[in-house]
Amino acid sequence: MRMRPTLSWTPTGDLPPGTTDLEPVADALRAGGVLVLSGAGISTESGIPDYRGEGGSLSRHTPMTYQDFTGSERARRRYWARSHLGWRTFGRARPNAGHRAVAAFGRHGLLSGVITQNVDRLHQSAGSEDVVELHGSLARVVCLGCGTFSSRHELARRLEEANAGFAPVAAGINPDGDADLDDEQVGDFQVVPCTVCGGILKPDVVFFGENVPPPRVEECRRLVREAASLLVLGSSLTVMSGLRFVRQAADAGKPVLIINRDPTRGDRHALVRATLPLGAALTTLADRLGVMVRDAQRSDGGARSGEFGAEAGAAG
């Protein structure tokens, strides 16, 4: 029997309480060597909704699983119709104050690296460098047949040509780039194949029910080993792909600090969880540390920068 992935987590009553005190986070940044682990919560101020928390998309939307995508032509049609419409909004998202503050901390030598669970490339757009995209990027597309990578912008052009006039009104956009459409709205949407071998195209992201490529996991583990502390930004840490790095840091005696409004699955491992809006909290930290936060760096969402580099190859 096929099992659905774990999408939710219920907090228990024995978790430590949150705080509004940012000084422990400021102390860690002053010391340097901070590894950032970011989740969907850092992008909500850019108009991309969270999975969980108040108004989270999981209350109305179950993300596509790898098993459904690869096993059903109908599921792929539904996915690409929803994702194509969602990309028109998702691809225009711009970094917010939180992304820009993280980039500023990096420029000032306070960070040892950035791992993001997000697929929106907003960290790169804000100016962060050498970001490990744990779950891949919606800006890339991979063929499941021949392994060829291509640009999401090119795929969008091909889908527009194949589906002239496709413009349903979506009920909402989700963190994975999907638009909420019903089957009638999907209709007979036409999916296009790989231009090299005619195979099935998939966004270069890790679907629920799919494993993060082992080389990418090991790169993240190395970053945790080399970091002085771990700063979690906007993640509930519900799924193991991110939680394992919190556990690794805690087991190694490294301080774990979390900024997230709601309780997280990693709270019991954390020195502190600050229950503050991320943009305001990170801007406050930058001001406290005398770090200049710039405006957004690139206007393309970072999608065209390094699309087909080593990180893309790891997802094959």
Short mmCIF file of N, CA and C in Angstrom, two decimals, residues 141-231:
data_model
loop_
_atom_site.label_atom_id
_atom_site.label_comp_id
_atom_site.label_asym_id
_atom_site.label_seq_id
_atom_site.Cartn_x
_atom_site.Cartn_y
_atom_site.Cartn_z
N VAL A 141 14.00 22.65 -14.99
CA VAL A 141 13.18 21.51 -15.37
C VAL A 141 14.12 20.38 -15.76
N VAL A 142 13.77 19.15 -15.39
CA VAL A 142 14.60 18.01 -15.72
C VAL A 142 13.76 16.96 -16.45
N CYS A 143 14.35 16.29 -17.43
CA CYS A 143 13.68 15.20 -18.13
C CYS A 143 13.95 13.90 -17.37
N LEU A 144 12.89 13.19 -17.02
CA LEU A 144 13.05 11.93 -16.30
C LEU A 144 13.56 10.81 -17.21
N GLY A 145 13.56 11.05 -18.51
CA GLY A 145 14.06 10.05 -19.44
C GLY A 145 15.55 10.15 -19.69
N CYS A 146 16.02 11.32 -20.13
CA CYS A 146 17.43 11.48 -20.51
C CYS A 146 18.23 12.32 -19.54
N GLY A 147 17.56 12.94 -18.54
CA GLY A 147 18.28 13.72 -17.54
C GLY A 147 18.67 15.12 -17.98
N THR A 148 18.20 15.57 -19.15
CA THR A 148 18.53 16.90 -19.63
C THR A 148 17.85 17.97 -18.78
N PHE A 149 18.60 19.02 -18.42
CA PHE A 149 18.05 20.15 -17.69
C PHE A 149 17.73 21.27 -18.67
N SER A 150 16.67 22.00 -18.37
CA SER A 150 16.29 23.14 -19.20
C SER A 150 15.69 24.22 -18.30
N SER A 151 15.41 25.36 -18.89
CA SER A 151 14.92 26.52 -18.16
C SER A 151 13.40 26.50 -18.03
N ARG A 152 12.93 26.89 -16.86
CA ARG A 152 11.48 27.00 -16.66
C ARG A 152 10.89 28.09 -17.55
N HIS A 153 11.66 29.12 -17.81
CA HIS A 153 11.18 30.18 -18.69
C HIS A 153 10.90 29.64 -20.09
N GLU A 154 11.79 28.76 -20.58
CA GLU A 154 11.58 28.16 -21.90
C GLU A 154 10.37 27.23 -21.88
N LEU A 155 10.22 26.44 -20.82
CA LEU A 155 9.05 25.57 -20.71
C LEU A 155 7.77 26.39 -20.67
N ALA A 156 7.79 27.50 -19.94
CA ALA A 156 6.60 28.35 -19.87
C ALA A 156 6.20 28.84 -21.26
N ARG A 157 7.20 29.21 -22.06
CA ARG A 157 6.92 29.66 -23.43
C ARG A 157 6.27 28.54 -24.23
N ARG A 158 6.78 27.31 -24.12
CA ARG A 158 6.23 26.19 -24.87
C ARG A 158 4.81 25.85 -24.41
N LEU A 159 4.57 25.92 -23.10
CA LEU A 159 3.24 25.64 -22.59
C LEU A 159 2.24 26.71 -23.01
N GLU A 160 2.70 27.96 -23.09
CA GLU A 160 1.82 29.03 -23.58
C GLU A 160 1.39 28.75 -25.02
N GLU A 161 2.34 28.33 -25.85
CA GLU A 161 2.03 28.05 -27.25
C GLU A 161 1.08 26.86 -27.39
N ALA A 162 1.26 25.86 -26.53
CA ALA A 162 0.43 24.65 -26.62
C ALA A 162 -0.95 24.85 -26.01
N ASN A 163 -1.11 25.90 -25.20
CA ASN A 163 -2.38 26.10 -24.49
C ASN A 163 -2.83 27.56 -24.61
N ALA A 164 -2.93 28.00 -25.84
CA ALA A 164 -3.34 29.39 -26.09
C ALA A 164 -4.70 29.67 -25.45
N GLY A 165 -4.76 30.78 -24.74
CA GLY A 165 -6.02 31.16 -24.11
C GLY A 165 -6.26 30.55 -22.76
N PHE A 166 -5.33 29.74 -22.25
CA PHE A 166 -5.49 29.13 -20.93
C PHE A 166 -5.30 30.19 -19.86
N ALA A 167 -6.37 30.60 -19.21
CA ALA A 167 -6.28 31.66 -18.21
C ALA A 167 -7.39 31.53 -17.17
N PRO A 168 -7.50 30.38 -16.51
CA PRO A 168 -8.52 30.24 -15.47
C PRO A 168 -8.17 31.10 -14.25
N VAL A 169 -9.17 31.39 -13.45
CA VAL A 169 -8.96 32.17 -12.23
C VAL A 169 -8.70 31.20 -11.09
N ALA A 170 -7.52 31.29 -10.48
CA ALA A 170 -7.15 30.38 -9.41
C ALA A 170 -7.67 30.86 -8.07
N ALA A 171 -7.95 29.91 -7.19
CA ALA A 171 -8.41 30.25 -5.84
C ALA A 171 -7.26 30.72 -4.97
N GLY A 172 -6.02 30.36 -5.35
CA GLY A 172 -4.86 30.76 -4.56
C GLY A 172 -3.61 30.14 -5.14
N ILE A 173 -2.45 30.58 -4.62
CA ILE A 173 -1.15 30.05 -5.02
C ILE A 173 -0.51 29.39 -3.80
N ASN A 174 0.18 28.28 -4.02
CA ASN A 174 0.77 27.51 -2.94
C ASN A 174 2.29 27.64 -2.92
N PRO A 175 2.96 27.25 -1.81
CA PRO A 175 4.41 27.41 -1.70
C PRO A 175 5.20 26.66 -2.76
N ASP A 176 4.61 25.59 -3.32
CA ASP A 176 5.30 24.81 -4.35
C ASP A 176 5.03 25.35 -5.75
N GLY A 177 4.39 26.52 -5.85
CA GLY A 177 4.14 27.15 -7.14
C GLY A 177 2.85 26.74 -7.81
N ASP A 178 2.10 25.81 -7.21
CA ASP A 178 0.82 25.39 -7.77
C ASP A 178 -0.24 26.47 -7.57
N ALA A 179 -1.12 26.58 -8.56
CA ALA A 179 -2.35 27.35 -8.37
C ALA A 179 -3.47 26.38 -8.03
N ASP A 180 -4.42 26.83 -7.23
CA ASP A 180 -5.56 25.99 -6.87
C ASP A 180 -6.58 26.00 -8.01
N LEU A 181 -6.67 24.88 -8.73
CA LEU A 181 -7.62 24.72 -9.83
C LEU A 181 -8.38 23.42 -9.64
N ASP A 182 -9.65 23.40 -10.03
CA ASP A 182 -10.39 22.14 -10.01
C ASP A 182 -10.24 21.45 -11.36
N ASP A 183 -10.75 20.23 -11.46
CA ASP A 183 -10.57 19.43 -12.68
C ASP A 183 -11.20 20.10 -13.90
N GLU A 184 -12.33 20.78 -13.70
CA GLU A 184 -12.97 21.45 -14.83
C GLU A 184 -12.08 22.56 -15.37
N GLN A 185 -11.41 23.28 -14.49
CA GLN A 185 -10.51 24.35 -14.92
C GLN A 185 -9.27 23.80 -15.62
N VAL A 186 -8.80 22.64 -15.16
CA VAL A 186 -7.64 22.01 -15.82
C VAL A 186 -8.01 21.61 -17.23
N GLY A 187 -9.21 21.06 -17.40
CA GLY A 187 -9.71 20.70 -18.73
C GLY A 187 -8.78 19.77 -19.48
N ASP A 188 -8.53 20.08 -20.75
CA ASP A 188 -7.66 19.25 -21.60
C ASP A 188 -6.30 19.91 -21.78
N PHE A 189 -5.78 20.51 -20.71
CA PHE A 189 -4.47 21.16 -20.75
C PHE A 189 -3.44 20.22 -21.38
N GLN A 190 -2.65 20.76 -22.30
CA GLN A 190 -1.67 19.96 -23.03
C GLN A 190 -0.29 20.07 -22.40
N VAL A 191 0.27 18.92 -22.00
CA VAL A 191 1.62 18.85 -21.45
C VAL A 191 2.60 18.63 -22.59
N VAL A 192 3.75 19.30 -22.55
CA VAL A 192 4.73 19.15 -23.62
C VAL A 192 5.87 18.23 -23.15
N PRO A 193 6.47 17.48 -24.08
CA PRO A 193 7.53 16.54 -23.71
C PRO A 193 8.92 17.17 -23.80
N CYS A 194 9.92 16.42 -23.40
CA CYS A 194 11.32 16.83 -23.54
C CYS A 194 11.64 17.02 -25.01
N THR A 195 12.34 18.09 -25.35
CA THR A 195 12.69 18.36 -26.74
C THR A 195 13.84 17.47 -27.22
N VAL A 196 14.53 16.81 -26.30
CA VAL A 196 15.67 15.96 -26.68
C VAL A 196 15.23 14.52 -26.94
N CYS A 197 14.45 13.93 -26.01
CA CYS A 197 14.09 12.52 -26.14
C CYS A 197 12.60 12.24 -26.13
N GLY A 198 11.79 13.29 -25.92
CA GLY A 198 10.34 13.09 -25.86
C GLY A 198 9.86 12.55 -24.51
N GLY A 199 10.73 12.56 -23.52
CA GLY A 199 10.40 12.03 -22.22
C GLY A 199 9.58 12.96 -21.35
N ILE A 200 9.31 12.52 -20.13
CA ILE A 200 8.49 13.26 -19.17
C ILE A 200 9.32 14.35 -18.51
N LEU A 201 8.79 15.57 -18.51
CA LEU A 201 9.44 16.69 -17.85
C LEU A 201 8.90 16.86 -16.43
N LYS A 202 9.81 17.16 -15.51
CA LYS A 202 9.47 17.37 -14.11
C LYS A 202 10.22 18.60 -13.61
N PRO A 203 9.60 19.42 -12.78
CA PRO A 203 10.38 20.53 -12.19
C PRO A 203 11.52 19.95 -11.36
N ASP A 204 12.65 20.61 -11.34
CA ASP A 204 13.80 20.10 -10.61
C ASP A 204 13.66 20.42 -9.12
N VAL A 205 12.61 19.87 -8.55
CA VAL A 205 12.35 20.02 -7.12
C VAL A 205 12.08 18.64 -6.53
N VAL A 206 12.29 18.53 -5.24
CA VAL A 206 12.02 17.29 -4.53
C VAL A 206 10.56 17.28 -4.12
N PHE A 207 9.78 16.40 -4.72
CA PHE A 207 8.37 16.27 -4.38
C PHE A 207 8.22 15.58 -3.02
N PHE A 208 7.07 15.76 -2.40
CA PHE A 208 6.76 14.95 -1.23
C PHE A 208 6.79 13.47 -1.64
N GLY A 209 7.38 12.63 -0.79
CA GLY A 209 7.52 11.22 -1.12
C GLY A 209 8.76 10.90 -1.91
N GLU A 210 9.57 11.91 -2.23
CA GLU A 210 10.82 11.73 -2.97
C GLU A 210 11.97 12.08 -2.04
N ASN A 211 13.10 11.39 -2.21
CA ASN A 211 14.26 11.64 -1.35
C ASN A 211 15.12 12.78 -1.88
N VAL A 212 15.66 13.59 -0.96
CA VAL A 212 16.67 14.57 -1.34
C VAL A 212 17.91 13.79 -1.80
N PRO A 213 18.53 14.18 -2.92
CA PRO A 213 19.71 13.46 -3.40
C PRO A 213 20.79 13.36 -2.32
N PRO A 214 21.35 12.17 -2.10
CA PRO A 214 22.34 11.98 -1.04
C PRO A 214 23.53 12.95 -1.09
N PRO A 215 24.09 13.30 -2.27
CA PRO A 215 25.21 14.26 -2.25
C PRO A 215 24.80 15.61 -1.68
N ARG A 216 23.56 16.00 -1.90
CA ARG A 216 23.09 17.28 -1.37
C ARG A 216 22.93 17.20 0.15
N VAL A 217 22.42 16.08 0.63
CA VAL A 217 22.29 15.88 2.07
C VAL A 217 23.67 15.94 2.74
N GLU A 218 24.65 15.26 2.13
CA GLU A 218 25.99 15.25 2.71
C GLU A 218 26.62 16.63 2.70
N GLU A 219 26.35 17.43 1.67
CA GLU A 219 26.85 18.80 1.64
C GLU A 219 26.26 19.60 2.80
N CYS A 220 24.99 19.41 3.08
CA CYS A 220 24.36 20.11 4.20
C CYS A 220 24.93 19.63 5.53
N ARG A 221 25.15 18.34 5.65
CA ARG A 221 25.74 17.81 6.88
C ARG A 221 27.14 18.39 7.10
N ARG A 222 27.89 18.56 6.02
CA ARG A 222 29.23 19.15 6.14
C ARG A 222 29.12 20.59 6.63
N LEU A 223 28.15 21.33 6.10
CA LEU A 223 27.97 22.71 6.53
C LEU A 223 27.62 22.79 8.01
N VAL A 224 26.79 21.85 8.48
CA VAL A 224 26.44 21.83 9.89
C VAL A 224 27.68 21.53 10.73
N ARG A 225 28.49 20.57 10.28
CA ARG A 225 29.71 20.22 11.03
C ARG A 225 30.65 21.41 11.16
N GLU A 226 30.73 22.22 10.12
CA GLU A 226 31.69 23.32 10.10
C GLU A 226 31.14 24.61 10.71
N ALA A 227 29.85 24.66 10.98
CA ALA A 227 29.24 25.88 11.52
C ALA A 227 29.46 25.99 13.02
N ALA A 228 29.41 27.24 13.51
CA ALA A 228 29.47 27.47 14.95
C ALA A 228 28.09 27.37 15.57
N SER A 229 27.05 27.71 14.82
CA SER A 229 25.68 27.64 15.31
C SER A 229 24.74 27.52 14.13
N LEU A 230 23.48 27.16 14.40
CA LEU A 230 22.46 26.99 13.36
C LEU A 230 21.30 27.91 13.66
N LEU A 231 20.93 28.73 12.67
CA LEU A 231 19.82 29.66 12.79
C LEU A 231 18.71 29.24 11.83
#
